[in-house]
Coordinates of C-alpha atoms and ligand atoms in Angstrom, one line a residue:
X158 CA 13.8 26.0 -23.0
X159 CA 14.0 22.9 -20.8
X160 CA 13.9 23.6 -16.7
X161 CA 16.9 23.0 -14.8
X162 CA 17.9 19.8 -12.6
X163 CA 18.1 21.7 -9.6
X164 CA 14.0 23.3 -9.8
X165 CA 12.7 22.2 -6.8
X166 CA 9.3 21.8 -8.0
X167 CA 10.4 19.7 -10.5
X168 CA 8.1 16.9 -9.6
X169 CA 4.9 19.5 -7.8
X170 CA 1.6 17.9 -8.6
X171 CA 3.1 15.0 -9.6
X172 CA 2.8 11.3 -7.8
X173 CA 5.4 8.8 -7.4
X174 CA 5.0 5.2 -6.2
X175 CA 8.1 3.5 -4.6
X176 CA 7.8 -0.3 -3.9
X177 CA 9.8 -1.4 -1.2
X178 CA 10.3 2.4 0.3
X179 CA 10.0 1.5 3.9
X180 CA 13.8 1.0 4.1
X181 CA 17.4 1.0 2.3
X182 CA 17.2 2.3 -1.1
X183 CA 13.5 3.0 -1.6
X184 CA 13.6 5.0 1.4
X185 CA 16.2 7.0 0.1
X186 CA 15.0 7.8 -3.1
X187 CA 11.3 8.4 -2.0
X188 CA 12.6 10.8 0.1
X189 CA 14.6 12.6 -2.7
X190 CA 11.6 12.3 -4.8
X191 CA 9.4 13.9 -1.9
X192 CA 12.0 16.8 -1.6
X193 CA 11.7 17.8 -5.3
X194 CA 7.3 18.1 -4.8
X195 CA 6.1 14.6 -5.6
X196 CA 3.5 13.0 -3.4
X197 CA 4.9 9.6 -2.8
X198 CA 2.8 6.2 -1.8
X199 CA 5.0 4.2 0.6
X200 CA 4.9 0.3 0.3
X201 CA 6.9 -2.5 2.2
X202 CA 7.0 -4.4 5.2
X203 CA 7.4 -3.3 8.9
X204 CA 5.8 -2.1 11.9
X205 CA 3.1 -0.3 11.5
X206 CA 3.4 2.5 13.5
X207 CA 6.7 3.1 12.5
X208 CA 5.4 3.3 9.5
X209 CA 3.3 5.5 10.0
X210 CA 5.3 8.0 11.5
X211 CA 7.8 7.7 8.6
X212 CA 5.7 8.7 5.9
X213 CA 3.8 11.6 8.0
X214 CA 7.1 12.9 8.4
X215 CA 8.3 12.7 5.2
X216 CA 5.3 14.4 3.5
X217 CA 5.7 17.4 6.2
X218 CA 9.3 17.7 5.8
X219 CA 8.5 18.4 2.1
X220 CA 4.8 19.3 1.9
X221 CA 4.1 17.0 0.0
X222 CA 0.8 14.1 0.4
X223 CA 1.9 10.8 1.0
X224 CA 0.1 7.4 1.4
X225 CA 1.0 3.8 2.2
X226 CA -0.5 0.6 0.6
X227 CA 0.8 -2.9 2.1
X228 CA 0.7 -4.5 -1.0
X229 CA 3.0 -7.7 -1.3
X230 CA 4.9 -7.7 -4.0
X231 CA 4.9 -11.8 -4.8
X232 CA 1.0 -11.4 -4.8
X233 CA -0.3 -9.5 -8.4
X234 CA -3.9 -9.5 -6.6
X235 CA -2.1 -7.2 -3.9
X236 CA 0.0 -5.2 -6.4
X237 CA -4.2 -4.7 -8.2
X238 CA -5.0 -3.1 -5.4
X239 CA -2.2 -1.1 -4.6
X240 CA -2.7 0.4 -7.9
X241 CA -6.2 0.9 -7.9
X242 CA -5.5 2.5 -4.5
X243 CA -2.5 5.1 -6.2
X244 CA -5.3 6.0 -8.6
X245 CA -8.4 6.7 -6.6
X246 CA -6.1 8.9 -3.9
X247 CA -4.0 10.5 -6.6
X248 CA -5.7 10.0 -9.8
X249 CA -2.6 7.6 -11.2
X250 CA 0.7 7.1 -11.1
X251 CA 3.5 9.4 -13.0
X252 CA 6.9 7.8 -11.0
X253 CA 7.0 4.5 -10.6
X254 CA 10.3 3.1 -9.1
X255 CA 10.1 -0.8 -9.0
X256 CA 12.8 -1.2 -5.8
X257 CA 11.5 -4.6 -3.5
X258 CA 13.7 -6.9 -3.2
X259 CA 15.3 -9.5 -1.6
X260 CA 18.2 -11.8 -1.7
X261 CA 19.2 -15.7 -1.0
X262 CA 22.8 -17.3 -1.1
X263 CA 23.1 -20.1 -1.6
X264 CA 25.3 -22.4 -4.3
X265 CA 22.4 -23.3 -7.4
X266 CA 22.0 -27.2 -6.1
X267 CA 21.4 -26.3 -2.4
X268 CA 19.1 -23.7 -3.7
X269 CA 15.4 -23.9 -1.9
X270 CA 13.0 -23.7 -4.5
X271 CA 10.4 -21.5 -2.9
X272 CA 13.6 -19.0 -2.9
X273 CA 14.0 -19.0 -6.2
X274 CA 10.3 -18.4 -7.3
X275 CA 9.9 -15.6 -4.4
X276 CA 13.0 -13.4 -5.8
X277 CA 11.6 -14.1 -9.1
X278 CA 8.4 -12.5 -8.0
X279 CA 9.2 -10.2 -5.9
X280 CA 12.9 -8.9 -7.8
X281 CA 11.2 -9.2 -11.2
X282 CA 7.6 -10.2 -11.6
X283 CA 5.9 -7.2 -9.6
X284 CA 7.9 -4.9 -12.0
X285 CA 5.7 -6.4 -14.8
X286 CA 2.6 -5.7 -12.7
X287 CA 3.0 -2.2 -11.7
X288 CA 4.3 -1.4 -14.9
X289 CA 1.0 -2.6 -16.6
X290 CA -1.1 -1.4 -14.4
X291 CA 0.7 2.4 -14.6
X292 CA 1.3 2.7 -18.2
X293 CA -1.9 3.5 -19.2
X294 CA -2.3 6.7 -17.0
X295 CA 1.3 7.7 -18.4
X296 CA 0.3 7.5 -21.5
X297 CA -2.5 9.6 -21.1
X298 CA -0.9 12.4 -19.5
X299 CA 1.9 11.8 -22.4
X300 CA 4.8 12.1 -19.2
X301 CA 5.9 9.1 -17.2
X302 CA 9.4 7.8 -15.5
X303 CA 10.0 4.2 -15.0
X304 CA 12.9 3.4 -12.9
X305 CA 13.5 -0.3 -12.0
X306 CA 16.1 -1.0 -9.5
X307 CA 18.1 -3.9 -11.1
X308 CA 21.7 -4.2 -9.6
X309 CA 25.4 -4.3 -10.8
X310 CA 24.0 -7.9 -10.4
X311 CA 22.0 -7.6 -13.8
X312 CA 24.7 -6.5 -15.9
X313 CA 27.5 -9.3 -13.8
X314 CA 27.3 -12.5 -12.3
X315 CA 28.6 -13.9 -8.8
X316 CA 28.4 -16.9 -7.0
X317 CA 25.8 -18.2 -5.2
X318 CA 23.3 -15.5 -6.3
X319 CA 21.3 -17.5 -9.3
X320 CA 18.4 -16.4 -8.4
X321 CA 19.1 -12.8 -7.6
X322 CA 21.5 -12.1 -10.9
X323 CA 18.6 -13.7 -13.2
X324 CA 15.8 -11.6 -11.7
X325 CA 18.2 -8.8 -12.3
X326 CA 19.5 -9.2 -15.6
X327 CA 15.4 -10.3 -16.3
X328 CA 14.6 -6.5 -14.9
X329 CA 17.4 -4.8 -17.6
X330 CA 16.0 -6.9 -20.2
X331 CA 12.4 -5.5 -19.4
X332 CA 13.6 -2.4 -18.9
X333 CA 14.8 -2.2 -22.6
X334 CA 11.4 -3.4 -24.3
X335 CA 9.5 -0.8 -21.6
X336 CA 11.6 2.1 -23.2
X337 CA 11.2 0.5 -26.6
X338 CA 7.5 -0.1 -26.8
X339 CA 7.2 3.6 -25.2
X340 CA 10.1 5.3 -26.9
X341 CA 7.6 7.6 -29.1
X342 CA 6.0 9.1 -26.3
X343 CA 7.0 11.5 -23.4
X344 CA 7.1 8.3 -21.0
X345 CA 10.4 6.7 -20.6
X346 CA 12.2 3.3 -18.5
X347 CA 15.5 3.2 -16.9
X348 CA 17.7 0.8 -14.4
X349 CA 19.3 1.9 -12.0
X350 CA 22.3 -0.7 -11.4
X351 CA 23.9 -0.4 -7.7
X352 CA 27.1 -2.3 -6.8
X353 CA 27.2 -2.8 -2.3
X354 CA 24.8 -0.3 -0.4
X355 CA 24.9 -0.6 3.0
X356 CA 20.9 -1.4 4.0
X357 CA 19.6 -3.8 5.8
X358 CA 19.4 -6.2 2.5
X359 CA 23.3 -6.4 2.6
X360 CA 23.8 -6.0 6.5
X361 CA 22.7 -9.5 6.5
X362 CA 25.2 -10.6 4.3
X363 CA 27.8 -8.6 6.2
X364 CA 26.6 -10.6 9.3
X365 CA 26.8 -14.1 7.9
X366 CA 30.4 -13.4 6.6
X367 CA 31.5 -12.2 10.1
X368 CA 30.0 -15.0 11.2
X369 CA 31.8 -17.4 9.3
X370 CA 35.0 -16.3 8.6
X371 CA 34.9 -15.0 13.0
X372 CA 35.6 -11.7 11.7
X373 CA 34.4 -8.2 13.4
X374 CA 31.7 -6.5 11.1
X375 CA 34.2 -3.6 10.3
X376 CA 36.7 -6.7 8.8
X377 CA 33.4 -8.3 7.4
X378 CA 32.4 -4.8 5.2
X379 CA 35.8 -4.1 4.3
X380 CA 36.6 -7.9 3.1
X381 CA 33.1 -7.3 0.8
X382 CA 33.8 -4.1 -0.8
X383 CA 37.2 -5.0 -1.5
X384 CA 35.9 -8.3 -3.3
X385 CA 34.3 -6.3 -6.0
X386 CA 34.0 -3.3 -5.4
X387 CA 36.9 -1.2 -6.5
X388 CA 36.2 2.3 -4.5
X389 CA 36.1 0.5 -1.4
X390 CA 33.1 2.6 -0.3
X391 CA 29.7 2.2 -0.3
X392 CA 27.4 3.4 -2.4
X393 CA 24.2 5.2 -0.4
X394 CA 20.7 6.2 -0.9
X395 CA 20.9 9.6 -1.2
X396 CA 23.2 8.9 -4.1
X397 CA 21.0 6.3 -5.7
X398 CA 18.0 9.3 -4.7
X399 CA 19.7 12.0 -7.2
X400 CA 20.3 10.0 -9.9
X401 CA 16.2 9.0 -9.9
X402 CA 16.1 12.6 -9.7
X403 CA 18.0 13.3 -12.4
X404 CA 16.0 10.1 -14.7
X405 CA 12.6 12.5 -13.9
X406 CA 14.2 15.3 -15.1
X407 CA 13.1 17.0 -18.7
X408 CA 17.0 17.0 -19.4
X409 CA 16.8 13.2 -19.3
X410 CA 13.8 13.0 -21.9
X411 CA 16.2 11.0 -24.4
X412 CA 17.2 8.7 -22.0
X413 CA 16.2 5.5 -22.5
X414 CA 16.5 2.1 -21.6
X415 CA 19.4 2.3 -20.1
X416 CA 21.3 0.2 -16.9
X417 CA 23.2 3.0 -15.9
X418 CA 25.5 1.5 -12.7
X419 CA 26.5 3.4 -9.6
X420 CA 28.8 0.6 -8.5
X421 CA 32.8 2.2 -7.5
X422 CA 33.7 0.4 -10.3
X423 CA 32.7 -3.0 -10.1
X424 CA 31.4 -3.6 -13.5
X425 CA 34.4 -2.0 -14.7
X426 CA 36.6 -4.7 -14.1
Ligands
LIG201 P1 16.1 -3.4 2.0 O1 16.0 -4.8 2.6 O2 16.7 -2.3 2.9 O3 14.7 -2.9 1.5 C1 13.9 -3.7 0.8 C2 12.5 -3.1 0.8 O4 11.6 -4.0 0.1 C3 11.9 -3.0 2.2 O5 11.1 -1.8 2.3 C4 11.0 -4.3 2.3 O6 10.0 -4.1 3.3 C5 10.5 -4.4 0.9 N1 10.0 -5.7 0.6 C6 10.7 -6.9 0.7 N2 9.9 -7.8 0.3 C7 8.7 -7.3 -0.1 C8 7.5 -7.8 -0.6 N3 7.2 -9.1 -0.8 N4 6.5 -6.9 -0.9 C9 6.7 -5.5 -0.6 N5 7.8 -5.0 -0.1 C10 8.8 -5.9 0.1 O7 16.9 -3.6 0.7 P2 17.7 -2.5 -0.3 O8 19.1 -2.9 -0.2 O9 17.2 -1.1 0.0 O10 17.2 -3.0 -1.7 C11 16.3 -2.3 -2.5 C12 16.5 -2.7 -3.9 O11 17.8 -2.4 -4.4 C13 16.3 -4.2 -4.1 O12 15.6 -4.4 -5.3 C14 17.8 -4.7 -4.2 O13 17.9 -5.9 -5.0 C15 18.4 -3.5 -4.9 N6 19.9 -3.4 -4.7 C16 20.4 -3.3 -3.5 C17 21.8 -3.3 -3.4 C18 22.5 -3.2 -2.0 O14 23.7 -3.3 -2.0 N7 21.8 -2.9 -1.0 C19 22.6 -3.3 -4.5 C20 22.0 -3.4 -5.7 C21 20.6 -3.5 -5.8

């Protein structure tokens, strides 16, 4: 008989590794994670105190260990280590949610180069490392969750987001062969698909559109999520943090390669 959703040790003894979990959405699903017994290792940017308080708080809010590796996420020489480092504290990985990311607008002919190749490595590439470099421990144990945070953006287009919506749509497309090559075995790969979440990530777009249109930022948010996004609400973290739950769960064993979007719609339309 399979254990319910709700255990709260579903994930005691068990170690999860968020990239990009010093804000926004990693943040929030680390933390969701953490709360259902994983020890987490932290990665991102950020000051490094703050940082340091964040995830000593987190692991005694849940009892839980937690670690932090710097690793950036363009560099595969620093994603090496940060795996190495998961493994010698924890002896491997058994959660790995590929979450960095960043964003650039901008129309494809005005497009600075160096933008495009740092989403591609950062939104897409890195997924590819850790993924490599975690399998074989997964496949060990026979158990392992995969969950790459693509967007609405890798199942739909928009303007002025090239780089962004083909990292995205890249990370669905990996996410399919993942759950394929591994379909046979207890570890399985997912997408998570977002539509707007208010983090710093899309704050910035918020900015730049008050700024243009000389909007306030309450006009700015509401003129974005009624662009595309049919609810008119944001999606949040804790949200995005149940659903990873629910992906490590044993009643989600048979899911598999899927891009499953938490969007108020948007790729409805
Ligand atoms: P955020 O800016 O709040 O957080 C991004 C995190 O990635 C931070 O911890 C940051 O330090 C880290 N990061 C950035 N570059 C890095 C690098 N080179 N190496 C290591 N860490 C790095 O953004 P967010 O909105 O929480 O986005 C998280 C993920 O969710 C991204 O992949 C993003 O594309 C995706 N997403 C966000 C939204 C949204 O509306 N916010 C929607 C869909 C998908």
């Amino acid at each position: 008989m399979k254990s319910s959703l709700s255990s709260a040790t579903l994930l005691s003894g068990k170690t999860a590794l968020v990239t990009g979990s010093t804000s926004g959405i990693g943040l929030g699903i680390a933390r969701a994670l953490a709360e259902q017994g994983a020890n987490i290792v932290f990665n991102g940017f950020g000051d490094a105190q703050q940082i340091e308080k964040l995830y000593t708080d987190i692991g005694q809010e849940f009892g839980v260990q937690t670690a932090y590796h710097n690793a950036d996420m363009s560099k595969p020489a620093e994603i090496e280590a940060m795996m190495a480092f998961a493994g010698e504290k924890f002896g491997g990985v058994d959660v790995l949610v590929n979450n960095a990311g960043i964003q650039h607008v901008a129309n494809v002919e005005d497009f600075p180069p160096e933008k495009w190749d740092a989403i591609i490595a950062i939104n897409l590439s890195s997924a590819f490392h850790t993924t490599r470099l975690a399998l074989p421990h997964m496949k060990r144990k026979n158990w392992g969750r995969i969950i790459n945070l693509a967007s609405v953006h890798g199942l739909v287009g928009s303007a002025a987001k090239s780089a962004y919506v083909a990292a995205k749509h890249g990370l669905v497309g990996f996410t399919k062969v993942t759950a394929l090559e591994n379909a046979q075995t207890g570890v399985t790969c997912n997408a998570i698909c977002p539509g707007w979440v208010l983090t710093p990530l899309v704050q910035k777009q918020v900015d730049d559109r008050a700024a243009r249109e000389g909007v306030s930022n309450e006009q700015a948010k509401k003129a974005l999520l009624m662009e595309k996004q049919p609810s008119g609400e944001f999606v949040t973290p804790e949200e995005l943090g149940a659903l990873a739950v629910f992906f490590c769960s044993p009643v989600a064993d048979q899911v598999r390669g899927v891009a499953w979007n938490m969007d108020g719609g948007w790729a409805a339309q």
